[in-house]
Amino acid sequence: MPSGKMRVAVIGGGVAGLVVARHVVARPELYDVCLFEQTDKIGGTWVYTDETELDRNGLPVHSSMYKNLRTNLPKEIMQIPDFPFAEKKGPSFVHHSVIRQYLEDYAQHFELYPHIKLNHLIEHVEPEKLANGQVIWQVSYLDLATRIRERRTFDAVFLCNGHYTVGNVPEIEGVESFPGAKIHSHQYRQPEQYAGKSVCILGASWSGIDICLEVHKHARRVYISHNLAQELDVKIASNVDERPGIERCEGSTFYFRDGSSAQVDVLIYCTGYHFTYPFLSDKVRLSTEDNHVEPIYKHLVHMDWPSLFFMGLPAIVIPFPMFHVQAQFLLAVLEGRARLPPRELMYQEYEAEKQSLLKEGVALRHINKMCKRQWAYYDEIAKAAGCPAFKPVVRKIYEHCNKMRDMDFTTYKNYMYRIVDDENFEVAPCKGLC
């Protein structure tokens, strides 16, 4: 650790960035921190906007939030461990505005605003190795209000810029001949505009199912097209048809992989997102091929530049409390309380895990989807950080929620969860509007 305070840059003011800042700010004797956020609000993707393409600064709209979105996890386990939701009653699966206010309250409670630069766009992040072997980071940014460019030096950089902005749009044969509207779920906002139309939704993960549940109430017909190994097993409504993936398009006619076809007015890609770090120097060797980011140790640390940290890589996790543990692990690394293995051993460990998953049949693009692996991961980094791991009740609620969703994804949000103690919870159907 260099003499004096360590200079820390946090890029992104969404949940991950705020959680990192909260833990860094709590150690004023050790750190100076600056959080850069390119919009005029904290909250990242939880900040709803009607805009879908460019914001007022001419930048791509960051948020993918749609008007009616409710969380797909109960707030009882979404909450950050040291900052529980004030409202204990009411629905468990809350509207996105509740989360937005929760994050605002979090930033106010932990006095983060003095350390946040809103309307600041990161343009370049470059490492520099000094003669004594120390690595520093030159961070160049643009003040979007004054149009003034500046550069500052930091000792560590946390990348918290999110990955729900650049949509993945797969190639479809003949799609250029389709005369109808084509959007990615990133641009989806509200269902009323699809009234009377025939809509094809490509993809049946979280966003695909959620959007289908909204759009079918207004559309003439909805085709939910996917390549999942199993059918969805739930008949949503009489105007919803489940189809395999799209084989090709010929004008407004879509041909599916089972030989069936349909006339379509609107195509909505619910096909995931790309990890992008356009501001990173070419000195930082980074691959995001097939949506797999490497070389990153423990989904957090760049193995060649171990003072460059990546937040938000794991998927199919409980993100808010995960960030809480990850941030403490990374500060333990910076402070020497948790020691990383030598570079060669990190690479060996990383490669062994990667190859093991590939042999199990996990596709490269799905390695970041933790699923059942998440629990051992939380325990491992919490132990290394010397902080509490997840309480057993969190896993129990998560697994119960998954069970209810597998039974019927149209009704699983109609339940309320209440934590009794570290081990036990209660669950009951909502009475009235959830």
Short mmCIF file of N, CA and C in Angstrom, two decimals, residues 309-382:
data_model
loop_
_atom_site.label_atom_id
_atom_site.label_comp_id
_atom_site.label_asym_id
_atom_site.label_seq_id
_atom_site.Cartn_x
_atom_site.Cartn_y
_atom_site.Cartn_z
N PHE A 309 -10.77 -3.95 -10.48
CA PHE A 309 -11.80 -4.84 -9.98
C PHE A 309 -13.08 -4.73 -10.81
N PHE A 310 -13.72 -5.87 -11.02
CA PHE A 310 -14.93 -5.95 -11.83
C PHE A 310 -16.10 -6.38 -10.95
N MET A 311 -17.10 -5.54 -10.84
CA MET A 311 -18.30 -5.87 -10.09
C MET A 311 -19.42 -6.20 -11.06
N GLY A 312 -20.28 -7.13 -10.67
CA GLY A 312 -21.47 -7.42 -11.44
C GLY A 312 -21.34 -8.49 -12.49
N LEU A 313 -20.27 -9.29 -12.46
CA LEU A 313 -20.12 -10.34 -13.48
C LEU A 313 -21.03 -11.55 -13.24
N PRO A 314 -21.16 -12.05 -12.01
CA PRO A 314 -21.99 -13.24 -11.82
C PRO A 314 -23.46 -12.97 -12.10
N ALA A 315 -24.13 -13.96 -12.68
CA ALA A 315 -25.57 -13.90 -12.93
C ALA A 315 -26.24 -15.08 -12.22
N ILE A 316 -27.56 -15.03 -12.17
CA ILE A 316 -28.37 -16.00 -11.42
C ILE A 316 -27.84 -16.06 -9.99
N VAL A 317 -27.86 -14.90 -9.35
CA VAL A 317 -27.38 -14.71 -7.99
C VAL A 317 -28.38 -13.80 -7.26
N ILE A 318 -28.05 -13.48 -6.02
CA ILE A 318 -28.80 -12.48 -5.26
C ILE A 318 -27.90 -11.25 -5.21
N PRO A 319 -28.06 -10.32 -6.14
CA PRO A 319 -26.99 -9.35 -6.41
C PRO A 319 -26.68 -8.37 -5.28
N PHE A 320 -27.68 -7.76 -4.66
CA PHE A 320 -27.38 -6.71 -3.70
C PHE A 320 -26.52 -7.23 -2.54
N PRO A 321 -26.94 -8.29 -1.85
CA PRO A 321 -26.08 -8.81 -0.77
C PRO A 321 -24.77 -9.39 -1.27
N MET A 322 -24.75 -9.89 -2.52
CA MET A 322 -23.48 -10.37 -3.07
C MET A 322 -22.49 -9.22 -3.18
N PHE A 323 -22.95 -8.05 -3.68
CA PHE A 323 -22.06 -6.89 -3.78
C PHE A 323 -21.52 -6.51 -2.41
N HIS A 324 -22.36 -6.63 -1.41
CA HIS A 324 -21.98 -6.29 -0.03
C HIS A 324 -20.78 -7.14 0.42
N VAL A 325 -20.80 -8.42 0.10
CA VAL A 325 -19.71 -9.32 0.48
C VAL A 325 -18.51 -9.11 -0.44
N GLN A 326 -18.75 -8.96 -1.74
CA GLN A 326 -17.65 -8.76 -2.68
C GLN A 326 -16.85 -7.51 -2.34
N ALA A 327 -17.54 -6.43 -2.03
CA ALA A 327 -16.85 -5.17 -1.71
C ALA A 327 -15.93 -5.34 -0.51
N GLN A 328 -16.40 -6.05 0.49
CA GLN A 328 -15.56 -6.26 1.68
C GLN A 328 -14.37 -7.16 1.38
N PHE A 329 -14.57 -8.13 0.50
CA PHE A 329 -13.45 -8.97 0.09
C PHE A 329 -12.38 -8.15 -0.62
N LEU A 330 -12.80 -7.28 -1.52
CA LEU A 330 -11.83 -6.49 -2.30
C LEU A 330 -11.10 -5.49 -1.42
N LEU A 331 -11.77 -4.93 -0.44
CA LEU A 331 -11.06 -4.03 0.49
C LEU A 331 -10.08 -4.82 1.34
N ALA A 332 -10.44 -6.04 1.69
CA ALA A 332 -9.49 -6.89 2.43
C ALA A 332 -8.26 -7.18 1.58
N VAL A 333 -8.46 -7.33 0.26
CA VAL A 333 -7.33 -7.52 -0.66
C VAL A 333 -6.45 -6.27 -0.67
N LEU A 334 -7.07 -5.10 -0.82
CA LEU A 334 -6.30 -3.85 -0.87
C LEU A 334 -5.53 -3.61 0.42
N GLU A 335 -6.11 -4.02 1.53
CA GLU A 335 -5.48 -3.77 2.82
C GLU A 335 -4.54 -4.88 3.25
N GLY A 336 -4.44 -5.95 2.45
CA GLY A 336 -3.53 -7.04 2.79
C GLY A 336 -4.09 -8.03 3.78
N ARG A 337 -5.35 -7.88 4.16
CA ARG A 337 -5.96 -8.83 5.10
C ARG A 337 -6.35 -10.12 4.38
N ALA A 338 -6.60 -10.03 3.10
CA ALA A 338 -6.84 -11.21 2.26
C ALA A 338 -5.81 -11.16 1.14
N ARG A 339 -5.02 -12.21 1.01
CA ARG A 339 -3.95 -12.21 0.03
C ARG A 339 -4.32 -13.04 -1.19
N LEU A 340 -4.12 -12.44 -2.36
CA LEU A 340 -4.34 -13.17 -3.59
C LEU A 340 -3.18 -14.13 -3.83
N PRO A 341 -3.42 -15.28 -4.46
CA PRO A 341 -2.32 -16.16 -4.83
C PRO A 341 -1.43 -15.47 -5.86
N PRO A 342 -0.21 -15.96 -6.05
CA PRO A 342 0.62 -15.44 -7.14
C PRO A 342 -0.12 -15.54 -8.47
N ARG A 343 0.27 -14.69 -9.41
CA ARG A 343 -0.43 -14.61 -10.69
C ARG A 343 -0.55 -15.98 -11.35
N GLU A 344 0.52 -16.75 -11.37
CA GLU A 344 0.50 -18.04 -12.05
C GLU A 344 -0.51 -18.99 -11.40
N LEU A 345 -0.59 -18.96 -10.08
CA LEU A 345 -1.55 -19.83 -9.39
C LEU A 345 -2.98 -19.36 -9.62
N MET A 346 -3.20 -18.06 -9.69
CA MET A 346 -4.55 -17.57 -10.00
C MET A 346 -4.98 -18.10 -11.36
N TYR A 347 -4.08 -18.01 -12.34
CA TYR A 347 -4.41 -18.48 -13.69
C TYR A 347 -4.70 -19.99 -13.68
N GLN A 348 -3.89 -20.74 -12.95
CA GLN A 348 -4.10 -22.19 -12.90
C GLN A 348 -5.45 -22.52 -12.27
N GLU A 349 -5.75 -21.88 -11.17
CA GLU A 349 -7.02 -22.13 -10.48
C GLU A 349 -8.20 -21.74 -11.36
N TYR A 350 -8.08 -20.58 -12.00
CA TYR A 350 -9.15 -20.09 -12.88
C TYR A 350 -9.37 -21.04 -14.05
N GLU A 351 -8.29 -21.45 -14.68
CA GLU A 351 -8.40 -22.31 -15.86
C GLU A 351 -8.95 -23.68 -15.49
N ALA A 352 -8.54 -24.20 -14.33
CA ALA A 352 -9.04 -25.51 -13.90
C ALA A 352 -10.56 -25.46 -13.68
N GLU A 353 -11.05 -24.40 -13.06
CA GLU A 353 -12.49 -24.28 -12.83
C GLU A 353 -13.23 -24.12 -14.16
N LYS A 354 -12.68 -23.31 -15.04
CA LYS A 354 -13.31 -23.09 -16.34
C LYS A 354 -13.42 -24.39 -17.12
N GLN A 355 -12.32 -25.14 -17.20
CA GLN A 355 -12.33 -26.39 -17.96
C GLN A 355 -13.27 -27.41 -17.33
N SER A 356 -13.34 -27.43 -16.01
CA SER A 356 -14.24 -28.35 -15.32
C SER A 356 -15.69 -28.07 -15.70
N LEU A 357 -16.06 -26.79 -15.73
CA LEU A 357 -17.43 -26.41 -16.09
C LEU A 357 -17.72 -26.73 -17.55
N LEU A 358 -16.75 -26.47 -18.42
CA LEU A 358 -16.95 -26.79 -19.83
C LEU A 358 -17.16 -28.29 -20.03
N LYS A 359 -16.42 -29.11 -19.29
CA LYS A 359 -16.58 -30.57 -19.39
C LYS A 359 -17.93 -31.02 -18.88
N GLU A 360 -18.48 -30.26 -17.94
CA GLU A 360 -19.82 -30.59 -17.42
C GLU A 360 -20.93 -30.19 -18.40
N GLY A 361 -20.54 -29.54 -19.49
CA GLY A 361 -21.52 -29.14 -20.47
C GLY A 361 -22.00 -27.71 -20.33
N VAL A 362 -21.37 -26.94 -19.45
CA VAL A 362 -21.74 -25.54 -19.29
C VAL A 362 -21.10 -24.75 -20.43
N ALA A 363 -21.91 -24.07 -21.21
CA ALA A 363 -21.38 -23.27 -22.32
C ALA A 363 -20.57 -22.11 -21.78
N LEU A 364 -19.58 -21.66 -22.55
CA LEU A 364 -18.71 -20.57 -22.12
C LEU A 364 -19.52 -19.35 -21.70
N ARG A 365 -20.56 -19.02 -22.48
CA ARG A 365 -21.35 -17.82 -22.19
C ARG A 365 -22.19 -17.96 -20.92
N HIS A 366 -22.28 -19.19 -20.40
CA HIS A 366 -23.08 -19.42 -19.19
C HIS A 366 -22.25 -19.66 -17.94
N ILE A 367 -20.93 -19.57 -18.06
CA ILE A 367 -20.08 -19.84 -16.91
C ILE A 367 -20.34 -18.84 -15.78
N ASN A 368 -20.71 -17.61 -16.15
CA ASN A 368 -20.96 -16.61 -15.11
C ASN A 368 -22.31 -16.82 -14.41
N LYS A 369 -23.13 -17.73 -14.93
CA LYS A 369 -24.41 -18.02 -14.28
C LYS A 369 -24.17 -18.98 -13.13
N MET A 370 -24.21 -18.46 -11.93
CA MET A 370 -23.75 -19.21 -10.77
C MET A 370 -24.74 -20.29 -10.32
N CYS A 371 -26.02 -19.96 -10.31
CA CYS A 371 -27.05 -20.91 -9.89
C CYS A 371 -26.67 -21.56 -8.55
N LYS A 372 -26.56 -22.87 -8.49
CA LYS A 372 -26.27 -23.54 -7.22
C LYS A 372 -24.85 -23.28 -6.73
N ARG A 373 -23.96 -22.86 -7.63
CA ARG A 373 -22.58 -22.57 -7.22
C ARG A 373 -22.47 -21.29 -6.38
N GLN A 374 -23.52 -20.49 -6.38
CA GLN A 374 -23.43 -19.19 -5.72
C GLN A 374 -23.19 -19.31 -4.22
N TRP A 375 -23.74 -20.34 -3.58
CA TRP A 375 -23.67 -20.41 -2.12
C TRP A 375 -22.24 -20.65 -1.65
N ALA A 376 -21.55 -21.57 -2.30
CA ALA A 376 -20.14 -21.81 -1.95
C ALA A 376 -19.30 -20.58 -2.24
N TYR A 377 -19.65 -19.86 -3.31
CA TYR A 377 -18.92 -18.64 -3.67
C TYR A 377 -19.06 -17.58 -2.59
N TYR A 378 -20.28 -17.34 -2.14
CA TYR A 378 -20.48 -16.35 -1.07
C TYR A 378 -19.69 -16.73 0.18
N ASP A 379 -19.76 -18.01 0.55
CA ASP A 379 -19.07 -18.47 1.76
C ASP A 379 -17.56 -18.27 1.63
N GLU A 380 -17.04 -18.57 0.44
CA GLU A 380 -15.59 -18.48 0.23
C GLU A 380 -15.10 -17.04 0.37
N ILE A 381 -15.74 -16.11 -0.33
CA ILE A 381 -15.22 -14.74 -0.28
C ILE A 381 -15.54 -14.07 1.05
N ALA A 382 -16.64 -14.44 1.68
CA ALA A 382 -16.94 -13.88 3.00
C ALA A 382 -15.90 -14.33 4.02
#
